[in-house]
Amino acid sequence: MRVRLLHVPCALMALSTTLPTEADMRIAWRGTPRCLIITQPGATPAEQYAARELADALQRVTGAQFTIRQVAEAPSEPIILVGPGPLAQRLFPEVSLATFGPEQYTVQTRNGRLLLAGGRPRGTLYAVMSFLQEQCGVRWWTPWAAHYPRRATLAVKDLRITGQPAFEARDPFWFHAFDTTWAVRNGSNSASARLQEQHGGKIVYKGFVHTFYSLVPPEQHFKTHPEWYSEKDGRRYVEGGQLCTTNPQLRDFIVERVKEWLRETPEASIVSVSQNDWYGACLCANCRALDQQEGTHAASVLALANYVAGRIAPEFPQVAIDTLAYQYTRKAPKTLRPRSSVIVRLCSIECNFAVPLAHPANQAFATDLRDWSRLSHRLYIWDYTTNFAHYVLPHPNWFSLGPNIRFFHQHGVRGVFEQGAYQSNGAEMAELRAWVLARLLWNPYQDDRKLIKEFLNGYYGPAAARYIWQYMTLMHRAARNFNLTCYTNPLVAPFLRFPVLAKAERLWQQALEATRNDPERFWRVQQGHLPVRYAFLVRWPALRRECRRLNAPWPLPASRKAVAQEWLAVATGPGPAGWSPMTHVNEAGLTPQQFVQRFAEDPTEPEEDAKPAVASAATRRRKHPAPPPDIPLEARRGAVDVQDLRARLHGEGDLVEILPDPAASDGMAARMPGNHREWAFQVHMADLPPSVRTGRWQIYAVVRVELNPGAQPGDTVFAAGVYDTENRVSGGEIRVTAGEVASMYRAYHIATLLAGPQYYIWVAPPASDAVKALWIDRIYLVPARERAQ
């Protein structure tokens, strides 16, 4: 019986159902084999490999040595028949294996025989792997960790199972997931996995992504064909540009280039014809007209992909053209549809990964997904599951993974690329994410939290798993209402504040203690603990100050240098077979050794009262501060004075801190160094009295700037603005130059705003050598009767 996944979600096997009867088929009895493993003449390398994998796993489970034979006729004893062929058709006539798709499989018992077979090239492999997982309880957590339950006696009920994976392309793009045996056992057909013919092969791309300049190298063609490249303001350019995708001669040139690529790589089934990894859309008359007609820059890029797909089809009918819906091309066209042989890969790079992609915070992306789904025959997703700037930093997206993959499948997505830390082992929760993603890509309708708990119990052991689950829940809750991107700065993340990290550290220490007598799992917990220690290292001064202010115990050794050396020893030390030490701390290539060099000297601990904290400073603030003198008296009626104590400070101690300042209206101000551009000082209207959340207001920031020698009048020295969190757009902003500031405080008009709780006001330095420090005294709100002069 065949069952479609959309109708019957199953435990761990996609598109399957099991109908038990009273009869059992014995596979092993008290450590002795009770059947043969059979392949047939003409078995493919993948089917022979599947038989060997089955024999090896059954031996690990039962202790029995199983024999593999290739036969054309069925022996009299019980058998496990692996793969399709004439014998399978005679013994199981009701199963039409010749009609199976390339990844479809069946698990059937009949008259003391078990059939594990499927379509070619991968169906039989997946029949074996599914049987081992579903019926035998085998789990392959990582290339260096697996679970084979010990069952000297193994029997199965009568089975009638037919299945196939939910997505045609399944890529948990994490470093260890490229491992050959892990990938085939966990159902990945990733283009990057090391899968050969005996492993059933894989999806083969020619030119994986961002191929415009690979197809049409500017150094070879720009001089003679500038019209093939982006135009802006009447000028053709290359740096930061794209291709002029409506140019007829360019289109024909790309068609021939794609044909050349396919002749070079005949095994490729997909060719990428996709934009470069930056903006720079062509604004020539033809490209602009098409894009304006369709309401998106995606139109001119998609039109090129359609053209190429149509022209190569006679010679390469099985090849698809892949292109991107990414950044400036993410929005779907109004009417232009991709051809059936065009794959659109929609990218989620701008999204908030602390919440599911169907959450209101990601409304724009969800709309784009639904629109592309309406238009596309083959829609793929490029999703992001790590922090590329800090692979090892806690990144609490774990509970969004399942809802996201279900959301994709419910909207007709056919392939998913889940990009993670792909350059080395050692990334935060890499082992868990790769396994859970692989399981969900096989069947999205599993309970993802149960899968997470299953992994924690199986990989770290039940004693440690309870603490690690508590840690994950703690970080997830602390990340609520935070925009978690794939480049999150550790200095602004609320889940990296001292109270949260102190609890996280205690939980990992409890997990370590729980596995102290289990060396294998103790090592795994040590690796899992690295991200919390990484967060302490990158935020050490701020966390120490926060700890003192809270009068809390410090949970680590007092020496940052010692903590860093211990961290390095674990990150780069020896491990089990199949594992290799961390080599990348981030995508840019920072090594663990280079990372730790920053902590070669312990920082000098400040005196307790050297930099007073907000709470203690509050008692020394001047009461009833005067209004800003540069706002006219008549405009001040009904004004609201929002002092720095009402601000939300992000990266406190590193990016911003409250310090005494005699020049400030109340004697205290928020100081930001000029070496960053983070919106570290924020005043949220939701935090202000209800009377301020309605009506129109003139918004001022009262600021002074310490300039460095050499600052030029035109240098930007700070920016300020208003942000609408509901619509994710700016409500107005300013950039102020050195020629516009004074050494004393001055009120700068930011915007006129119809207030609402969704807005917040921000101030940021310029990341410039021109500025030593930026001081914010307060935000001043004036009723918008008329703009104060």
Short mmCIF file of N, CA and C in Angstrom, two decimals, residues 63-144:
data_model
loop_
_atom_site.label_atom_id
_atom_site.label_comp_id
_atom_site.label_asym_id
_atom_site.label_seq_id
_atom_site.Cartn_x
_atom_site.Cartn_y
_atom_site.Cartn_z
N GLY A 63 24.99 -9.39 16.66
CA GLY A 63 26.19 -10.19 16.90
C GLY A 63 26.34 -11.32 15.92
N ALA A 64 25.39 -11.49 15.00
CA ALA A 64 25.42 -12.61 14.05
C ALA A 64 26.16 -12.21 12.78
N GLN A 65 26.85 -13.18 12.17
CA GLN A 65 27.55 -12.97 10.91
C GLN A 65 26.62 -13.35 9.76
N PHE A 66 26.24 -12.39 8.94
CA PHE A 66 25.30 -12.64 7.85
C PHE A 66 26.06 -12.83 6.54
N THR A 67 25.60 -13.79 5.77
CA THR A 67 26.20 -14.11 4.48
C THR A 67 25.46 -13.40 3.36
N ILE A 68 26.22 -12.83 2.41
CA ILE A 68 25.63 -12.19 1.23
C ILE A 68 25.90 -13.11 0.03
N ARG A 69 24.84 -13.44 -0.70
CA ARG A 69 24.97 -14.26 -1.91
C ARG A 69 24.28 -13.57 -3.07
N GLN A 70 24.84 -13.73 -4.25
CA GLN A 70 24.16 -13.28 -5.46
C GLN A 70 23.58 -14.49 -6.16
N VAL A 71 22.28 -14.54 -6.34
CA VAL A 71 21.60 -15.70 -6.91
C VAL A 71 20.53 -15.24 -7.90
N ALA A 72 20.17 -16.14 -8.79
CA ALA A 72 19.07 -15.87 -9.73
C ALA A 72 17.79 -16.55 -9.29
N GLU A 73 17.92 -17.60 -8.47
CA GLU A 73 16.76 -18.34 -7.97
C GLU A 73 16.75 -18.28 -6.44
N ALA A 74 15.57 -18.31 -5.88
CA ALA A 74 15.42 -18.19 -4.44
C ALA A 74 15.84 -19.47 -3.75
N PRO A 75 16.71 -19.41 -2.74
CA PRO A 75 17.01 -20.60 -1.95
C PRO A 75 15.82 -20.96 -1.07
N SER A 76 15.89 -22.13 -0.47
CA SER A 76 14.75 -22.59 0.32
C SER A 76 14.66 -21.89 1.67
N GLU A 77 15.80 -21.43 2.24
CA GLU A 77 15.76 -20.81 3.55
C GLU A 77 15.26 -19.36 3.47
N PRO A 78 14.91 -18.76 4.61
CA PRO A 78 14.47 -17.36 4.62
C PRO A 78 15.57 -16.45 4.07
N ILE A 79 15.13 -15.39 3.40
CA ILE A 79 16.10 -14.48 2.78
C ILE A 79 15.68 -13.03 3.01
N ILE A 80 16.69 -12.14 2.95
CA ILE A 80 16.45 -10.70 2.79
C ILE A 80 16.94 -10.37 1.38
N LEU A 81 16.01 -10.04 0.51
CA LEU A 81 16.32 -9.78 -0.89
C LEU A 81 16.55 -8.28 -1.06
N VAL A 82 17.76 -7.90 -1.49
CA VAL A 82 18.15 -6.50 -1.59
C VAL A 82 18.22 -6.11 -3.06
N GLY A 83 17.34 -5.22 -3.47
CA GLY A 83 17.38 -4.68 -4.82
C GLY A 83 16.34 -5.27 -5.74
N PRO A 84 16.04 -4.56 -6.86
CA PRO A 84 15.07 -5.05 -7.84
C PRO A 84 15.70 -6.07 -8.77
N GLY A 85 14.84 -6.74 -9.54
CA GLY A 85 15.31 -7.73 -10.51
C GLY A 85 14.25 -8.79 -10.74
N PRO A 86 14.53 -9.75 -11.61
CA PRO A 86 13.52 -10.78 -11.92
C PRO A 86 13.09 -11.58 -10.70
N LEU A 87 14.02 -11.91 -9.81
CA LEU A 87 13.67 -12.69 -8.63
C LEU A 87 12.73 -11.90 -7.73
N ALA A 88 13.00 -10.63 -7.54
CA ALA A 88 12.12 -9.78 -6.73
C ALA A 88 10.73 -9.73 -7.36
N GLN A 89 10.65 -9.67 -8.69
CA GLN A 89 9.35 -9.59 -9.35
C GLN A 89 8.57 -10.90 -9.18
N ARG A 90 9.28 -12.05 -9.22
CA ARG A 90 8.59 -13.33 -9.05
C ARG A 90 8.10 -13.52 -7.61
N LEU A 91 8.94 -13.16 -6.64
CA LEU A 91 8.59 -13.41 -5.24
C LEU A 91 7.61 -12.37 -4.70
N PHE A 92 7.62 -11.17 -5.27
CA PHE A 92 6.73 -10.10 -4.81
C PHE A 92 6.03 -9.49 -6.02
N PRO A 93 5.16 -10.26 -6.69
CA PRO A 93 4.56 -9.81 -7.95
C PRO A 93 3.69 -8.56 -7.80
N GLU A 94 3.20 -8.30 -6.60
CA GLU A 94 2.33 -7.14 -6.39
C GLU A 94 3.11 -5.83 -6.34
N VAL A 95 4.46 -5.90 -6.27
CA VAL A 95 5.29 -4.70 -6.18
C VAL A 95 5.91 -4.43 -7.54
N SER A 96 5.50 -3.33 -8.17
CA SER A 96 5.97 -3.00 -9.52
C SER A 96 7.20 -2.10 -9.42
N LEU A 97 8.35 -2.69 -9.11
CA LEU A 97 9.57 -1.92 -8.91
C LEU A 97 10.00 -1.17 -10.16
N ALA A 98 9.63 -1.66 -11.33
CA ALA A 98 10.03 -1.00 -12.57
C ALA A 98 9.41 0.38 -12.71
N THR A 99 8.34 0.64 -11.98
CA THR A 99 7.67 1.95 -12.07
C THR A 99 8.13 2.91 -10.98
N PHE A 100 9.02 2.46 -10.10
CA PHE A 100 9.43 3.30 -8.97
C PHE A 100 10.31 4.46 -9.45
N GLY A 101 10.18 5.58 -8.76
CA GLY A 101 11.04 6.71 -9.01
C GLY A 101 12.44 6.47 -8.50
N PRO A 102 13.38 7.38 -8.78
CA PRO A 102 14.80 7.14 -8.48
C PRO A 102 15.10 7.05 -6.98
N GLU A 103 14.23 7.55 -6.12
CA GLU A 103 14.47 7.48 -4.67
C GLU A 103 13.33 6.79 -3.93
N GLN A 104 12.40 6.22 -4.67
CA GLN A 104 11.27 5.51 -4.06
C GLN A 104 11.71 4.11 -3.63
N TYR A 105 11.18 3.64 -2.53
CA TYR A 105 11.62 2.34 -2.00
C TYR A 105 10.44 1.59 -1.40
N THR A 106 10.69 0.31 -1.16
CA THR A 106 9.67 -0.51 -0.49
C THR A 106 10.34 -1.46 0.50
N VAL A 107 9.63 -1.76 1.56
CA VAL A 107 10.03 -2.75 2.56
C VAL A 107 8.84 -3.70 2.70
N GLN A 108 9.00 -4.96 2.26
CA GLN A 108 7.88 -5.91 2.20
C GLN A 108 8.31 -7.26 2.77
N THR A 109 7.40 -7.89 3.49
CA THR A 109 7.63 -9.29 3.91
C THR A 109 6.55 -10.17 3.30
N ARG A 110 6.97 -11.40 2.97
CA ARG A 110 6.02 -12.36 2.42
C ARG A 110 6.61 -13.75 2.51
N ASN A 111 5.88 -14.64 3.15
CA ASN A 111 6.28 -16.05 3.22
C ASN A 111 7.71 -16.23 3.71
N GLY A 112 8.09 -15.55 4.80
CA GLY A 112 9.42 -15.71 5.36
C GLY A 112 10.51 -15.04 4.56
N ARG A 113 10.14 -14.11 3.70
CA ARG A 113 11.13 -13.37 2.91
C ARG A 113 10.90 -11.87 3.12
N LEU A 114 12.00 -11.13 3.12
CA LEU A 114 11.96 -9.67 3.30
C LEU A 114 12.57 -9.02 2.07
N LEU A 115 11.82 -8.11 1.44
CA LEU A 115 12.30 -7.38 0.27
C LEU A 115 12.67 -5.96 0.69
N LEU A 116 13.91 -5.57 0.39
CA LEU A 116 14.37 -4.20 0.57
C LEU A 116 14.84 -3.71 -0.79
N ALA A 117 14.02 -2.94 -1.47
CA ALA A 117 14.35 -2.59 -2.85
C ALA A 117 13.70 -1.27 -3.21
N GLY A 118 14.13 -0.73 -4.35
CA GLY A 118 13.56 0.54 -4.80
C GLY A 118 14.03 0.89 -6.18
N GLY A 119 13.65 2.09 -6.61
CA GLY A 119 14.05 2.58 -7.90
C GLY A 119 15.53 2.90 -7.93
N ARG A 120 16.04 3.12 -9.13
CA ARG A 120 17.45 3.42 -9.30
C ARG A 120 17.63 4.90 -9.60
N PRO A 121 18.69 5.49 -9.01
CA PRO A 121 19.87 4.84 -8.42
C PRO A 121 19.84 4.63 -6.90
N ARG A 122 18.95 5.34 -6.14
CA ARG A 122 19.11 5.35 -4.68
C ARG A 122 18.02 4.62 -3.92
N GLY A 123 16.98 4.16 -4.58
CA GLY A 123 15.84 3.60 -3.86
C GLY A 123 16.19 2.44 -2.96
N THR A 124 17.00 1.50 -3.43
CA THR A 124 17.35 0.33 -2.62
C THR A 124 18.18 0.73 -1.40
N LEU A 125 19.11 1.66 -1.59
CA LEU A 125 19.86 2.18 -0.44
C LEU A 125 18.93 2.72 0.62
N TYR A 126 17.92 3.48 0.20
CA TYR A 126 17.02 4.08 1.17
C TYR A 126 16.09 3.05 1.81
N ALA A 127 15.78 1.98 1.08
CA ALA A 127 15.01 0.89 1.69
C ALA A 127 15.79 0.28 2.84
N VAL A 128 17.09 0.03 2.62
CA VAL A 128 17.94 -0.56 3.66
C VAL A 128 18.09 0.40 4.84
N MET A 129 18.39 1.65 4.55
CA MET A 129 18.61 2.60 5.65
C MET A 129 17.34 2.84 6.45
N SER A 130 16.21 2.91 5.78
CA SER A 130 14.95 3.09 6.48
C SER A 130 14.61 1.87 7.34
N PHE A 131 14.86 0.67 6.80
CA PHE A 131 14.61 -0.54 7.57
C PHE A 131 15.48 -0.57 8.84
N LEU A 132 16.75 -0.23 8.69
CA LEU A 132 17.65 -0.26 9.84
C LEU A 132 17.24 0.75 10.90
N GLN A 133 16.76 1.91 10.47
CA GLN A 133 16.35 2.91 11.44
C GLN A 133 14.99 2.58 12.05
N GLU A 134 14.02 2.25 11.21
CA GLU A 134 12.65 2.05 11.69
C GLU A 134 12.44 0.73 12.42
N GLN A 135 12.97 -0.33 11.85
CA GLN A 135 12.71 -1.65 12.41
C GLN A 135 13.78 -2.11 13.39
N CYS A 136 14.98 -1.58 13.25
CA CYS A 136 16.08 -2.04 14.11
C CYS A 136 16.55 -0.99 15.11
N GLY A 137 16.10 0.26 14.97
CA GLY A 137 16.46 1.30 15.92
C GLY A 137 17.85 1.87 15.76
N VAL A 138 18.48 1.68 14.61
CA VAL A 138 19.83 2.20 14.38
C VAL A 138 19.76 3.70 14.17
N ARG A 139 20.76 4.41 14.69
CA ARG A 139 20.87 5.86 14.47
C ARG A 139 22.33 6.19 14.13
N TRP A 140 22.52 7.03 13.15
CA TRP A 140 23.85 7.51 12.79
C TRP A 140 23.92 9.00 13.10
N TRP A 141 24.35 9.31 14.31
CA TRP A 141 24.32 10.71 14.76
C TRP A 141 25.31 11.57 13.98
N THR A 142 26.54 11.11 13.90
CA THR A 142 27.62 11.83 13.23
C THR A 142 28.54 10.78 12.59
N PRO A 143 29.54 11.20 11.82
CA PRO A 143 30.50 10.20 11.33
C PRO A 143 31.26 9.49 12.43
N TRP A 144 31.30 10.04 13.64
CA TRP A 144 32.05 9.43 14.73
C TRP A 144 31.16 8.90 15.85
#
